mmCIF file of C-alpha atoms in Angstrom:
data_model
loop_
_atom_site.group_PDB
_atom_site.id
_atom_site.type_symbol
_atom_site.label_atom_id
_atom_site.label_comp_id
_atom_site.label_asym_id
_atom_site.label_seq_id
_atom_site.Cartn_x
_atom_site.Cartn_y
_atom_site.Cartn_z
ATOM 1 C CA MET S 241 -70.990 -140.091 -112.649
ATOM 2 C CA ARG S 242 -72.987 -137.499 -114.919
ATOM 3 C CA SER S 243 -76.103 -135.659 -112.680
ATOM 4 C CA ASN S 244 -79.690 -136.020 -113.872
ATOM 5 C CA LYS S 245 -80.801 -132.338 -115.089
ATOM 6 C CA LEU S 246 -84.597 -134.262 -114.888
ATOM 7 C CA ARG S 247 -84.250 -135.109 -111.103
ATOM 8 C CA LYS S 248 -82.991 -131.979 -111.155
ATOM 9 C CA LEU S 249 -86.024 -130.331 -111.876
ATOM 10 C CA LEU S 250 -88.449 -132.364 -110.426
ATOM 11 C CA LYS S 251 -86.408 -131.829 -107.026
ATOM 12 C CA GLU S 252 -87.163 -128.319 -107.602
ATOM 13 C CA ASN S 253 -90.279 -128.331 -108.515
ATOM 14 C CA LYS S 254 -89.878 -127.081 -112.147
ATOM 15 C CA PRO S 255 -91.769 -127.646 -114.737
ATOM 16 C CA THR S 256 -90.233 -130.296 -117.586
ATOM 17 C CA ILE S 257 -90.358 -130.819 -121.634
ATOM 18 C CA GLY S 258 -89.197 -133.791 -122.626
ATOM 19 C CA THR S 259 -89.988 -135.067 -126.498
ATOM 20 C CA ARG S 260 -90.633 -138.386 -127.835
ATOM 21 C CA VAL S 261 -88.454 -140.184 -130.718
ATOM 22 C CA PHE S 262 -88.543 -143.974 -132.435
ATOM 23 C CA SER S 263 -85.764 -142.991 -134.302
ATOM 24 C CA THR S 264 -82.358 -144.218 -133.106
ATOM 25 C CA TRP S 265 -79.802 -142.373 -134.513
ATOM 26 C CA PRO S 266 -77.509 -139.934 -132.856
ATOM 27 C CA GLY S 267 -78.100 -137.120 -135.360
ATOM 28 C CA ILE S 268 -81.795 -136.959 -134.076
ATOM 29 C CA ILE S 269 -80.679 -136.941 -130.197
ATOM 30 C CA GLU S 270 -78.479 -133.909 -131.738
ATOM 31 C CA MET S 271 -80.686 -131.785 -133.648
ATOM 32 C CA ILE S 272 -83.377 -131.785 -130.989
ATOM 33 C CA GLY S 273 -80.722 -131.069 -128.568
ATOM 34 C CA HIS S 274 -79.636 -127.980 -130.666
ATOM 35 C CA THR S 275 -83.307 -126.764 -130.254
ATOM 36 C CA GLY S 276 -82.053 -126.052 -125.988
ATOM 37 C CA ILE S 277 -86.052 -126.441 -125.209
ATOM 38 C CA VAL S 278 -86.440 -130.051 -124.032
ATOM 39 C CA ASP S 279 -85.286 -131.171 -120.519
ATOM 40 C CA TYR S 280 -84.642 -134.826 -121.663
ATOM 41 C CA ILE S 281 -85.295 -137.011 -124.447
ATOM 42 C CA GLU S 282 -87.470 -140.775 -124.263
ATOM 43 C CA LEU S 283 -86.181 -143.577 -126.669
ATOM 44 C CA LEU S 284 -90.183 -145.513 -127.688
ATOM 45 C CA GLY S 285 -87.784 -148.488 -126.333
ATOM 46 C CA GLU S 286 -91.613 -150.590 -126.386
ATOM 47 C CA TYR S 287 -92.041 -149.990 -129.914
ATOM 48 C CA THR S 288 -88.961 -149.235 -132.190
ATOM 49 C CA PRO S 289 -86.029 -151.839 -133.399
ATOM 50 C CA TRP S 290 -83.041 -151.346 -131.033
ATOM 51 C CA ASP S 291 -79.790 -152.361 -130.040
ATOM 52 C CA LEU S 292 -77.447 -152.604 -126.858
ATOM 53 C CA TYR S 293 -75.164 -150.188 -128.841
ATOM 54 C CA ASP S 294 -78.171 -148.055 -129.671
ATOM 55 C CA LEU S 295 -77.996 -147.302 -125.646
ATOM 56 C CA GLU S 296 -74.634 -146.193 -125.316
ATOM 57 C CA ASN S 297 -74.706 -143.840 -128.569
ATOM 58 C CA ILE S 298 -78.074 -142.438 -127.797
ATOM 59 C CA ALA S 299 -76.983 -141.830 -123.899
ATOM 60 C CA ARG S 300 -73.548 -140.289 -125.902
ATOM 61 C CA ALA S 301 -75.736 -137.936 -127.917
ATOM 62 C CA THR S 302 -77.891 -136.177 -124.675
ATOM 63 C CA GLU S 303 -74.833 -136.037 -122.967
ATOM 64 C CA LEU S 304 -73.812 -133.307 -125.138
ATOM 65 C CA PHE S 305 -76.006 -130.926 -124.174
ATOM 66 C CA ASP S 306 -78.171 -130.514 -121.731
ATOM 67 C CA MET S 307 -80.767 -133.025 -121.382
ATOM 68 C CA SER S 308 -81.417 -135.963 -119.952
ATOM 69 C CA SER S 309 -82.679 -139.269 -121.420
ATOM 70 C CA MET S 310 -85.643 -142.185 -120.732
ATOM 71 C CA ILE S 311 -86.214 -145.261 -122.227
ATOM 72 C CA LYS S 312 -89.689 -146.719 -121.854
ATOM 73 C CA ILE S 313 -89.595 -150.540 -121.888
ATOM 74 C CA ASP S 314 -92.395 -153.449 -122.726
ATOM 75 C CA GLN S 315 -93.140 -155.768 -119.737
ATOM 76 C CA ASN S 316 -91.886 -158.548 -121.066
ATOM 77 C CA ALA S 317 -87.700 -158.675 -120.285
ATOM 78 C CA LYS S 318 -88.230 -155.734 -118.343
ATOM 79 C CA GLU S 319 -85.310 -155.915 -115.650
ATOM 80 C CA PHE S 320 -82.739 -157.138 -118.283
ATOM 81 C CA ILE S 321 -83.855 -153.791 -120.663
ATOM 82 C CA ALA S 322 -84.709 -151.446 -117.857
ATOM 83 C CA GLN S 323 -81.184 -151.759 -115.886
ATOM 84 C CA ARG S 324 -79.406 -152.250 -119.636
ATOM 85 C CA ALA S 325 -80.468 -149.459 -120.226
ATOM 86 C CA LEU S 326 -79.742 -147.209 -117.141
ATOM 87 C CA GLY S 327 -75.874 -148.844 -117.400
ATOM 88 C CA SER S 328 -75.363 -147.575 -121.026
ATOM 89 C CA GLY S 329 -76.127 -143.980 -119.392
ATOM 90 C CA ILE S 330 -79.839 -143.141 -120.557
ATOM 91 C CA GLN S 331 -80.758 -142.309 -117.231
ATOM 92 C CA ASN S 332 -84.642 -142.934 -116.460
ATOM 93 C CA VAL S 333 -87.066 -145.131 -116.830
ATOM 94 C CA LEU S 334 -91.238 -145.470 -118.456
ATOM 95 C CA PHE S 335 -92.464 -148.514 -117.176
ATOM 96 C CA THR S 336 -95.569 -149.826 -119.243
ATOM 97 C CA ASP S 337 -98.108 -151.743 -118.604
ATOM 98 C CA ILE S 338 -98.879 -151.976 -115.221
ATOM 99 C CA ARG S 339 -101.787 -153.718 -113.699
ATOM 100 C CA SER S 340 -101.335 -154.082 -110.288
ATOM 101 C CA VAL S 341 -100.093 -152.106 -107.045
ATOM 102 C CA GLU S 342 -97.066 -155.466 -107.563
ATOM 103 C CA ASP S 343 -96.636 -154.214 -110.802
ATOM 104 C CA ALA S 344 -95.550 -150.921 -109.802
ATOM 105 C CA LYS S 345 -93.562 -152.492 -106.667
ATOM 106 C CA ARG S 346 -91.831 -153.950 -109.066
ATOM 107 C CA CYS S 347 -90.938 -151.310 -111.411
ATOM 108 C CA VAL S 348 -89.126 -149.912 -108.153
ATOM 109 C CA ASP S 349 -87.350 -152.856 -106.879
ATOM 110 C CA ILE S 350 -85.761 -153.231 -110.750
ATOM 111 C CA VAL S 351 -83.980 -149.703 -110.382
ATOM 112 C CA LYS S 352 -83.055 -148.980 -107.370
ATOM 113 C CA PRO S 353 -79.657 -150.181 -105.774
ATOM 114 C CA GLU S 354 -78.890 -153.399 -103.830
ATOM 115 C CA THR S 355 -78.387 -152.528 -100.081
ATOM 116 C CA PRO S 356 -80.132 -153.176 -97.203
ATOM 117 C CA GLU S 357 -81.230 -149.983 -96.726
ATOM 118 C CA ILE S 358 -83.096 -149.920 -100.726
ATOM 119 C CA LYS S 359 -83.608 -153.319 -101.750
ATOM 120 C CA GLY S 360 -83.803 -152.487 -104.696
ATOM 121 C CA ILE S 361 -82.311 -155.498 -106.977
ATOM 122 C CA ASN S 362 -80.057 -153.648 -109.158
ATOM 123 C CA GLY S 363 -77.035 -154.667 -108.463
ATOM 124 C CA SER S 364 -73.174 -153.555 -108.991
ATOM 125 C CA HIS S 365 -72.127 -153.685 -112.778
ATOM 126 C CA CYS S 366 -69.023 -152.685 -114.946
ATOM 127 C CA ARG S 367 -71.247 -151.171 -117.467
ATOM 128 C CA ARG S 368 -71.288 -148.150 -119.442
ATOM 129 C CA ASN S 369 -72.253 -145.188 -116.747
ATOM 130 C CA VAL S 370 -69.774 -146.232 -113.648
ATOM 131 C CA GLY S 371 -67.040 -145.459 -116.343
ATOM 132 C CA TYR S 372 -66.833 -149.513 -117.146
ATOM 133 C CA GLY S 373 -66.344 -150.501 -114.104
ATOM 134 C CA ILE S 374 -64.548 -147.526 -112.512
ATOM 135 C CA GLU S 375 -67.239 -146.854 -110.498
ATOM 136 C CA GLY S 376 -69.371 -150.049 -110.498
ATOM 137 C CA GLY S 377 -70.897 -150.279 -107.152
ATOM 138 C CA SER S 378 -69.690 -147.351 -105.954
ATOM 139 C CA LEU S 379 -71.593 -144.134 -103.703
ATOM 140 C CA ASN S 380 -71.854 -141.961 -106.451
ATOM 141 C CA TYR S 381 -73.282 -145.528 -108.559
ATOM 142 C CA VAL S 382 -75.832 -145.776 -105.667
ATOM 143 C CA ASN S 383 -76.376 -141.962 -105.802
ATOM 144 C CA ALA S 384 -77.317 -141.878 -109.448
ATOM 145 C CA MET S 385 -80.090 -145.276 -109.097
ATOM 146 C CA ASN S 386 -81.538 -143.316 -106.775
ATOM 147 C CA ASP S 387 -81.880 -140.086 -108.559
ATOM 148 C CA ALA S 388 -83.457 -142.432 -111.525
ATOM 149 C CA VAL S 389 -86.862 -141.269 -112.713
ATOM 150 C CA ILE S 390 -89.553 -143.744 -112.302
ATOM 151 C CA ALA S 391 -92.686 -143.047 -114.900
ATOM 152 C CA LEU S 392 -95.117 -145.790 -115.034
ATOM 153 C CA MET S 393 -98.138 -145.741 -117.324
ATOM 154 C CA ILE S 394 -101.309 -146.261 -115.568
ATOM 155 C CA GLU S 395 -103.319 -147.740 -118.919
ATOM 156 C CA LYS S 396 -105.175 -150.572 -117.661
ATOM 157 C CA LYS S 397 -108.350 -150.793 -115.330
ATOM 158 C CA GLY S 398 -106.331 -152.984 -112.898
ATOM 159 C CA ALA S 399 -104.047 -149.868 -112.461
ATOM 160 C CA ILE S 400 -107.505 -147.477 -112.242
ATOM 161 C CA ASP S 401 -108.814 -149.955 -109.899
ATOM 162 C CA GLN S 402 -105.263 -149.801 -107.335
ATOM 163 C CA LEU S 403 -104.266 -145.815 -107.923
ATOM 164 C CA GLY S 404 -104.283 -144.563 -105.172
ATOM 165 C CA GLU S 405 -102.135 -147.779 -103.042
ATOM 166 C CA ILE S 406 -99.893 -147.560 -106.248
ATOM 167 C CA ALA S 407 -98.540 -143.840 -106.413
ATOM 168 C CA SER S 408 -98.353 -144.364 -102.169
ATOM 169 C CA ILE S 409 -95.114 -146.868 -103.503
ATOM 170 C CA LYS S 410 -91.831 -145.035 -102.522
ATOM 171 C CA GLY S 411 -89.788 -144.093 -105.034
ATOM 172 C CA VAL S 412 -92.641 -143.869 -108.164
ATOM 173 C CA ASP S 413 -92.421 -140.451 -109.363
ATOM 174 C CA MET S 414 -94.161 -139.898 -112.892
ATOM 175 C CA LEU S 415 -97.411 -141.296 -114.025
ATOM 176 C CA GLN S 416 -98.728 -140.388 -117.514
ATOM 177 C CA PHE S 417 -102.290 -142.255 -118.649
ATOM 178 C CA GLY S 418 -102.489 -144.559 -121.667
ATOM 179 C CA PRO S 419 -106.297 -143.634 -123.025
ATOM 180 C CA SER S 420 -105.414 -146.358 -126.035
ATOM 181 C CA ASP S 421 -104.325 -149.100 -123.834
ATOM 182 C CA TYR S 422 -107.097 -148.367 -121.026
ATOM 183 C CA SER S 423 -110.334 -147.562 -123.843
ATOM 184 C CA LEU S 424 -109.059 -151.547 -125.514
ATOM 185 C CA SER S 425 -109.373 -152.623 -121.200
ATOM 186 C CA ILE S 426 -112.501 -151.758 -120.545
ATOM 187 C CA GLY S 427 -113.940 -152.886 -123.744
ATOM 188 C CA ARG S 428 -114.203 -149.071 -125.438
ATOM 189 C CA VAL S 429 -112.318 -150.012 -128.443
ATOM 190 C CA GLY S 430 -110.514 -146.838 -130.198
ATOM 191 C CA GLN S 431 -112.016 -144.857 -128.465
ATOM 192 C CA LYS S 432 -109.940 -142.517 -126.391
ATOM 193 C CA LYS S 433 -111.355 -139.877 -125.849
ATOM 194 C CA HIS S 434 -114.560 -141.779 -124.587
ATOM 195 C CA PRO S 435 -116.282 -140.314 -121.201
ATOM 196 C CA ASP S 436 -115.066 -142.882 -119.340
ATOM 197 C CA VAL S 437 -111.962 -143.010 -120.667
ATOM 198 C CA LYS S 438 -111.583 -139.327 -119.759
ATOM 199 C CA GLU S 439 -113.079 -139.653 -116.604
ATOM 200 C CA ALA S 440 -109.829 -142.128 -115.738
ATOM 201 C CA GLU S 441 -107.270 -139.572 -116.804
ATOM 202 C CA LEU S 442 -108.948 -137.502 -114.457
ATOM 203 C CA LYS S 443 -109.621 -139.211 -111.496
ATOM 204 C CA MET S 444 -105.153 -139.908 -112.376
ATOM 205 C CA ILE S 445 -104.128 -136.927 -113.018
ATOM 206 C CA LYS S 446 -105.774 -135.244 -109.352
ATOM 207 C CA THR S 447 -104.561 -138.959 -107.593
ATOM 208 C CA ALA S 448 -100.606 -137.571 -108.518
ATOM 209 C CA VAL S 449 -101.240 -134.395 -107.590
ATOM 210 C CA ASN S 450 -102.536 -134.893 -104.013
ATOM 211 C CA LEU S 451 -99.802 -137.270 -103.122
ATOM 212 C CA GLY S 452 -96.891 -135.621 -104.311
ATOM 213 C CA ILE S 453 -96.682 -137.520 -107.531
ATOM 214 C CA ARG S 454 -95.955 -135.601 -110.799
ATOM 215 C CA PRO S 455 -98.573 -136.640 -113.913
ATOM 216 C CA ARG S 456 -97.347 -136.682 -117.401
ATOM 217 C CA VAL S 457 -98.954 -135.737 -120.573
ATOM 218 C CA GLU S 458 -98.000 -136.573 -124.226
ATOM 219 C CA LEU S 459 -99.603 -134.412 -125.937
ATOM 220 C CA GLY S 460 -100.121 -135.524 -129.428
ATOM 221 C CA SER S 461 -100.548 -133.328 -132.185
ATOM 222 C CA ILE S 462 -97.915 -130.993 -133.950
ATOM 223 C CA HIS S 463 -100.409 -127.926 -134.021
ATOM 224 C CA ILE S 464 -100.071 -127.453 -129.511
ATOM 225 C CA ASN S 465 -103.691 -126.503 -128.767
ATOM 226 C CA MET S 466 -102.640 -123.677 -125.511
ATOM 227 C CA ASP S 467 -106.859 -124.038 -124.596
ATOM 228 C CA GLU S 468 -105.827 -127.913 -123.878
ATOM 229 C CA ILE S 469 -102.415 -127.812 -122.384
ATOM 230 C CA LYS S 470 -103.814 -124.839 -120.330
ATOM 231 C CA LYS S 471 -106.623 -127.100 -118.467
ATOM 232 C CA TYR S 472 -103.738 -129.248 -117.527
ATOM 233 C CA ILE S 473 -101.946 -126.850 -116.011
ATOM 234 C CA ASP S 474 -105.089 -125.971 -114.011
ATOM 235 C CA LEU S 475 -105.415 -129.754 -112.971
ATOM 236 C CA GLY S 476 -101.958 -129.239 -111.385
ATOM 237 C CA VAL S 477 -99.511 -130.874 -114.686
ATOM 238 C CA LYS S 478 -96.402 -129.333 -114.545
ATOM 239 C CA ASP S 479 -94.811 -132.116 -117.537
ATOM 240 C CA PHE S 480 -95.936 -132.262 -120.921
ATOM 241 C CA ASN S 481 -93.942 -134.029 -123.953
ATOM 242 C CA LEU S 482 -94.062 -133.267 -127.803
ATOM 243 C CA PRO S 483 -95.229 -135.781 -130.173
ATOM 244 C CA HIS S 484 -92.553 -137.971 -131.525
ATOM 245 C CA ASP S 485 -90.631 -137.408 -134.634
ATOM 246 C CA THR S 486 -92.654 -140.399 -136.714
ATOM 247 C CA VAL S 487 -96.254 -138.096 -136.444
ATOM 248 C CA ILE S 488 -93.773 -134.965 -136.919
ATOM 249 C CA ILE S 489 -92.944 -136.148 -140.081
ATOM 250 C CA TYR S 490 -95.987 -137.785 -141.378
ATOM 251 C CA LYS S 491 -98.358 -134.740 -140.540
ATOM 252 C CA TRP S 492 -95.750 -132.302 -142.312
ATOM 253 C CA ILE S 493 -95.130 -134.470 -145.325
ATOM 254 C CA LYS S 494 -99.320 -134.964 -145.398
ATOM 255 C CA GLU S 495 -100.836 -130.986 -145.038
ATOM 256 C CA ASN S 496 -97.693 -129.592 -146.486
ATOM 257 C CA GLY S 497 -97.561 -132.047 -149.183
ATOM 258 C CA GLU S 498 -101.745 -131.774 -150.137
ATOM 259 C CA ASN S 499 -101.266 -127.493 -150.413
ATOM 260 C CA LEU S 500 -98.995 -128.360 -152.901
ATOM 261 C CA ARG S 501 -100.707 -130.894 -154.448
ATOM 262 C CA GLU S 502 -103.377 -129.150 -154.775
ATOM 263 C CA ILE S 503 -101.356 -125.789 -156.339
ATOM 264 C CA LEU S 504 -99.399 -128.097 -159.060
ATOM 265 C CA SER S 505 -103.375 -129.602 -159.868
ATOM 266 C CA ARG S 506 -104.135 -125.524 -161.345
ATOM 267 C CA LEU S 507 -100.876 -125.854 -163.742
#
């Protein structure tokens, strides 16, 4: 089975660069791969329409390059989606809407193999990642599921309240703060930069670093603010995720289109 680049980088304590996509067209994955910059690509499965064929084709496209893959999944049907995504060849999972220690433990169990020692609930199967059965239930399969990086969105008040316990769960690899959902959960609707929201983000980063968990930061703008990145690095952040395809297209067309429109208006 294919090695997991993201897991390898985490084991070596090296920084990572990811990016997110709404598009399920494998050509977009290949274009990103040609840059040689990105360590892994995250399909925003929580938001975009997709089917099981898309998952296999996205995984195939990443395998053409030195990249790993991840899927961000809905809180509902997470057992089905996570295990079918892993079976398709997507190697890592970002779980959303964690509200409690129990939620977080369940996410770990979904990914981990069902052996007496590990006690996960991911059993043997005949999906793509095991050659449609060639390595089903094998030691290679067990090792691959143990190598799957498990990331959790910390975006609810309950998750912040139980943050130390969640970050201490064996099997949790990465945490990411979600300011939009968190602002909703504390009654600060739309105030992603409110002091209470920023305080929770800082708490999550510091707690993760202190407990040996990797905090990941999403970059929301196509214009990278190096001063902002340095502040995160100084806190111990090594993992960053570039903006997704739709926001890049929107901002590029809007900015450059407005400039062009202004020039044309003078004719």
